[in-house]
Short mmCIF file of C-alpha atoms in Angstrom, two decimals:
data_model
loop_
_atom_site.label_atom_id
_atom_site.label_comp_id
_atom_site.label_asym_id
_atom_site.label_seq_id
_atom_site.Cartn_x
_atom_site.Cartn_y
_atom_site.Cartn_z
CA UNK P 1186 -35.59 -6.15 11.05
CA UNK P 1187 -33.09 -3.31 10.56
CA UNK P 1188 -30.27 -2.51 12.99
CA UNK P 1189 -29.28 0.97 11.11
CA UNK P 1190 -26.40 1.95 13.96
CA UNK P 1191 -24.73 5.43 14.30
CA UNK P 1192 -21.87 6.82 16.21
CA UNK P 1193 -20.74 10.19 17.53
CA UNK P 1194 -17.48 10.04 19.14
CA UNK P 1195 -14.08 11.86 19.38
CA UNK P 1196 -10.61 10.31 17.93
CA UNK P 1197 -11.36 6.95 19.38
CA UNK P 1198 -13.81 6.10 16.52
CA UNK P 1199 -12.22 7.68 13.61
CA UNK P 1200 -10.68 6.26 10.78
CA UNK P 1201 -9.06 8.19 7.64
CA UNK P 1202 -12.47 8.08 4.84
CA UNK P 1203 -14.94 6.91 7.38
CA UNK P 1204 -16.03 10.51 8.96
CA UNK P 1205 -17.32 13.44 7.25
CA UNK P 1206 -15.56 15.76 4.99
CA UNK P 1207 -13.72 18.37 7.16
CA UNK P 1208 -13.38 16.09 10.58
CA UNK P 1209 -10.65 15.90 11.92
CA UNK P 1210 -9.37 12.21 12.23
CA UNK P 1211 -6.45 10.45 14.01
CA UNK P 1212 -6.58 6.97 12.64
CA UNK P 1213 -4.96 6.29 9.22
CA UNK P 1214 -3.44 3.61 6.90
CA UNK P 1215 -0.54 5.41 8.08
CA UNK P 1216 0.94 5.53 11.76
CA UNK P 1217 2.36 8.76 12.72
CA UNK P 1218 0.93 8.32 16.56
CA UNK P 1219 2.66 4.46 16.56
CA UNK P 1220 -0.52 3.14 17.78
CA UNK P 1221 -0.48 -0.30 15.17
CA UNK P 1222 -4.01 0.57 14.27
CA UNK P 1223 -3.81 0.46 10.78
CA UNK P 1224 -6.83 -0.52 8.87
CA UNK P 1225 -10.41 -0.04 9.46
CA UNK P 1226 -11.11 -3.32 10.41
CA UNK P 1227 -8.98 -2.64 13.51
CA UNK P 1228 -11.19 0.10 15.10
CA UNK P 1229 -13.68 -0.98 17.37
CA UNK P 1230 -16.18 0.10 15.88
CA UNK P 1231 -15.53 -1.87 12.66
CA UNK P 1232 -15.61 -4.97 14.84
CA UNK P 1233 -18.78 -3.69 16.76
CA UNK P 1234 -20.19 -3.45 13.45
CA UNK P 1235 -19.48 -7.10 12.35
CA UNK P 1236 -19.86 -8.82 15.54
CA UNK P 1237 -23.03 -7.22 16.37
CA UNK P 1238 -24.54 -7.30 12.48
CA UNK P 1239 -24.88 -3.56 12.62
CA UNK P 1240 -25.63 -1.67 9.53
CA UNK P 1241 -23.48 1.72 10.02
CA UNK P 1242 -25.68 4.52 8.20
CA UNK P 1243 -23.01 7.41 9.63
CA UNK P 1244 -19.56 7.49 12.15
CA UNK P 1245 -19.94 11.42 13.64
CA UNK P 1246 -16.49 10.93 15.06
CA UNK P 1247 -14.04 14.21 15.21
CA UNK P 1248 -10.24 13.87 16.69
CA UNK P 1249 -10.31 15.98 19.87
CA UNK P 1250 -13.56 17.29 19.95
CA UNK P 1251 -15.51 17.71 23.28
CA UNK P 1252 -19.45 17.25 24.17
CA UNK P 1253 -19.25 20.92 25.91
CA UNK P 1254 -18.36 23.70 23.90
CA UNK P 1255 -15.02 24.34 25.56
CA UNK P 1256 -12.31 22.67 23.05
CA UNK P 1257 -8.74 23.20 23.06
CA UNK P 1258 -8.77 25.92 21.01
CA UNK P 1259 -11.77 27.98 23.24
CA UNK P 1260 -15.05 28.19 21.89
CA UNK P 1261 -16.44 25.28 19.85
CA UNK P 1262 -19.94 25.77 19.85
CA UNK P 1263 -20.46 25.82 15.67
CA UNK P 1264 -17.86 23.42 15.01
CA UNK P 1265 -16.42 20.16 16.94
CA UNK P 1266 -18.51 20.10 19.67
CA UNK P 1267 -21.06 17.19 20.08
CA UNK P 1268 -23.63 19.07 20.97
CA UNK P 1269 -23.35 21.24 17.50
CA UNK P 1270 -22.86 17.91 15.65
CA UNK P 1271 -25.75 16.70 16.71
CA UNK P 1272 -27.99 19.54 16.12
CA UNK P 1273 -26.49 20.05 12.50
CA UNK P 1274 -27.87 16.17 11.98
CA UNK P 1275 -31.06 17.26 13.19
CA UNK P 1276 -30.94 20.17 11.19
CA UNK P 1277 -29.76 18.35 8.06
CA UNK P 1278 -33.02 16.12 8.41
CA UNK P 1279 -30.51 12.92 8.92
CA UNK P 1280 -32.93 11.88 11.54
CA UNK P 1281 -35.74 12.04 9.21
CA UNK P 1282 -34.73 10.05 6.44
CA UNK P 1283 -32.63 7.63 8.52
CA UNK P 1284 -34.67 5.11 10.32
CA UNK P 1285 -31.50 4.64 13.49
CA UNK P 1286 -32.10 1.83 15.91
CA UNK P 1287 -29.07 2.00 18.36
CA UNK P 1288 -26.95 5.01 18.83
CA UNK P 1289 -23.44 4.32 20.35
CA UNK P 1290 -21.62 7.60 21.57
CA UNK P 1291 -18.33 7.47 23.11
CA UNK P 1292 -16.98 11.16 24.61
CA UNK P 1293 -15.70 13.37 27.23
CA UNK P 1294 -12.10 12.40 26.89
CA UNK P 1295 -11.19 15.66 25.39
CA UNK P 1296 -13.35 17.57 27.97
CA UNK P 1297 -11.15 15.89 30.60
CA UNK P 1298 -8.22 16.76 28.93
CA UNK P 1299 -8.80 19.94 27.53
CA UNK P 1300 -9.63 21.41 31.32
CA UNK P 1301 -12.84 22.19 30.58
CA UNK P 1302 -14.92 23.47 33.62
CA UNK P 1303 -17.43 20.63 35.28
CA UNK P 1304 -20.14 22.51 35.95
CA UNK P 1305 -23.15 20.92 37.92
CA UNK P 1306 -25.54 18.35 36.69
CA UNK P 1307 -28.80 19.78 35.30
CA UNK P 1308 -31.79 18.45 33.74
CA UNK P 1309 -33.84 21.56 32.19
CA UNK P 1310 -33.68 25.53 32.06
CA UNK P 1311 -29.70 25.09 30.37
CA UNK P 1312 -28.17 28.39 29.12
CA UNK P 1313 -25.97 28.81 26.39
CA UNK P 1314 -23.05 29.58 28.83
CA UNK P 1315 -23.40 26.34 30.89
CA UNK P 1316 -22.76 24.17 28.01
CA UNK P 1317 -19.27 25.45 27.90
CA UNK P 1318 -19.13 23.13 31.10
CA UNK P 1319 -19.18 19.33 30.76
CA UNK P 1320 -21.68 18.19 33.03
CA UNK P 1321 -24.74 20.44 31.62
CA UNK P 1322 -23.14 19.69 28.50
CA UNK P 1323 -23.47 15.84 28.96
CA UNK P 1324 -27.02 16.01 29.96
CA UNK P 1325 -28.09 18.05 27.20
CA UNK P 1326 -26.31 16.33 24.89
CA UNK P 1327 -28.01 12.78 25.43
CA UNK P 1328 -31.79 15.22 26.51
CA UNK P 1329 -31.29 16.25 22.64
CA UNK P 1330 -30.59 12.94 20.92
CA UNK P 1331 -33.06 11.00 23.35
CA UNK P 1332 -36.02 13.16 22.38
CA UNK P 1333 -35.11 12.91 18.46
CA UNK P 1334 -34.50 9.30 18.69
CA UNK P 1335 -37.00 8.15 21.95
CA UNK P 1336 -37.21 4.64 20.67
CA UNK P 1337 -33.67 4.03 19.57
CA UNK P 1338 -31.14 1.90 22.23
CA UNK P 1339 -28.45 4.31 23.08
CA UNK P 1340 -25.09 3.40 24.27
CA UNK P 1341 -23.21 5.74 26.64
CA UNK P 1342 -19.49 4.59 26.68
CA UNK P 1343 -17.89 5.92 29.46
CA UNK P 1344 -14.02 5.66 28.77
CA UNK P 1345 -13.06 5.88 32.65
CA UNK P 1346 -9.26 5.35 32.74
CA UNK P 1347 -9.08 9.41 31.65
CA UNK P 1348 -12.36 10.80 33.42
CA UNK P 1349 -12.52 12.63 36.61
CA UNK P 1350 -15.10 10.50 39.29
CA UNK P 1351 -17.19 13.43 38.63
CA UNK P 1352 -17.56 12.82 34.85
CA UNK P 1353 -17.92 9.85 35.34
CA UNK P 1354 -20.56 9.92 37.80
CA UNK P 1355 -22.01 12.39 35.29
CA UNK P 1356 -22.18 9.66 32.69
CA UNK P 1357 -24.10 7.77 35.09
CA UNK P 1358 -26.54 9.92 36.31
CA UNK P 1359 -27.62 10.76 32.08
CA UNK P 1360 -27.51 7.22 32.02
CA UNK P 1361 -30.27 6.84 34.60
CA UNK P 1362 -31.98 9.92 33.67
CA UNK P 1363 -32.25 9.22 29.90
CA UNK P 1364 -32.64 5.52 29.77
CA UNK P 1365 -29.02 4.94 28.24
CA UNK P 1366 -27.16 1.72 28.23
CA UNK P 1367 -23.77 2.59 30.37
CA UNK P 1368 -20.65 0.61 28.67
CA UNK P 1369 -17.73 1.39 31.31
CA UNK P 1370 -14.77 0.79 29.99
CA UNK P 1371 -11.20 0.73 31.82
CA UNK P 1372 -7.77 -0.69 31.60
CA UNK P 1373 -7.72 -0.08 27.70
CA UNK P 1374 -4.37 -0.99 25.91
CA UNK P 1375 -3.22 2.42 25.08
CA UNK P 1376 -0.13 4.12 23.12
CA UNK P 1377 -0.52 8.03 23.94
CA UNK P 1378 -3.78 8.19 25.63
CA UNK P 1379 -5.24 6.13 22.14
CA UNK P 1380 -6.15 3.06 21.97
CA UNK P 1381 -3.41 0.64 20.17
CA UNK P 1382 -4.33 -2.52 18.46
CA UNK P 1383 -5.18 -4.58 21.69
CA UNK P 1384 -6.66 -1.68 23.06
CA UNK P 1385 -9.88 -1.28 20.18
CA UNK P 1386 -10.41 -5.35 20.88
CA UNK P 1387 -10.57 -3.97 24.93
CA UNK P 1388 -13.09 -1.81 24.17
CA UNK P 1389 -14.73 -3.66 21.30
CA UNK P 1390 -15.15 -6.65 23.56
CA UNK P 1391 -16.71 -4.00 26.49
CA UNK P 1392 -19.09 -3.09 24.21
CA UNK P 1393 -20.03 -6.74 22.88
CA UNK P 1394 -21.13 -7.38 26.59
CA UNK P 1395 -23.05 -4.99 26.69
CA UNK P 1396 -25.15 -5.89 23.91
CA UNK P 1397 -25.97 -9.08 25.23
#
């Protein structure tokens, strides 16, 4: 049995080498942000990866990119978003030659951060302009990757020591609505909002329960 495994996240789940050409990324081999997270093998991810026997076909993961389409820099609805990301996948046929059993997606930091608008929680009918808000964005988001992957498990990490209750709630609600596993993690060890050393086992170890 395969367990192909894929990840779209923000700078949580990057690592210098390990995302695509052109993504930004926030973990190196060197340490400008003093986080102590050094080598691969300290993301959690890596350790997901190892602990859970995952085979990692592709790591989607941009430094400060949002799931809406409002990024720090305005309008990010052809480059960092995850919404674009995703599509470009689909687009790119990744989905059709990649058999992916579990999805893990960890997001919305930056949307919190970056003061994106919340929006309201929808379902169906979305226009273009309410994906610049997170909540629509969220939903459509994990609508998208649900209906091009309806058999795979999806993981919806929802990173709650920096989301609103709203967000949050958001998470939930998607979670429900599109048959996600919710991973709620809090208390992370963190150096600047990032997870340190400690921290990636925090949420590495979050994750591990929920897979069993």
């Amino acid at each position: 049995m395969s367990n192909n495994a894929m990840i779209f996240g923000d700078s949580y789940s990057t690592f210098e080498g390990y995302n695509p050409k052109g993504y930004a990324t926030y973990y190196s081999t060197q340490d400008p942000n003093e986080t102590g997270v050094t080598k691969v093998e300290e993301t959690w991810w890596h350790q997901v990866m190892e602990e859970g026997n995952f085979n990692l076909l592709h790591n989607n993961s941009w430094s400060g990119s949002t799931i809406c389409y409002t990024g720090y820099d305005g309008d990010c609805s052809r480059s960092s978003s995850f919404i674009y990301r995703l599509e470009q996948k689909i687009e790119e046929g990744f989905f059709a030659q990649n058999h992916v059993d579990t999805v893990f997606v960890m997001g919305a930091t930056n949307d919190a951060w970056c003061g994106a608008a919340c929006g309201e929680m929808k379902y169906d009918g979305f226009e273009k302009k309410e994906l610049y808000n997170v909540l629509p964005a969220i939903s459509y988001f994990f609508k998208g990757l649900r209906a091009t992957l309806p058999h795979a498990t999806i993981y919806c990490m929802i990173n709650a020591d920096y989301l609103s209750p709203e967000i949050t709630k958001g998470f939930q609600d998607a979670c429900k609505k599109y048959d996600l596993v919710e991973v709620y993690i809090s208390n992370i060890t963190a150096t600047g909002g990032h997870p340190n050393v400690q921290g990636m086992i925090d949420i590495k170890n979050a994750v591990i329960n929920a897979l069993k």
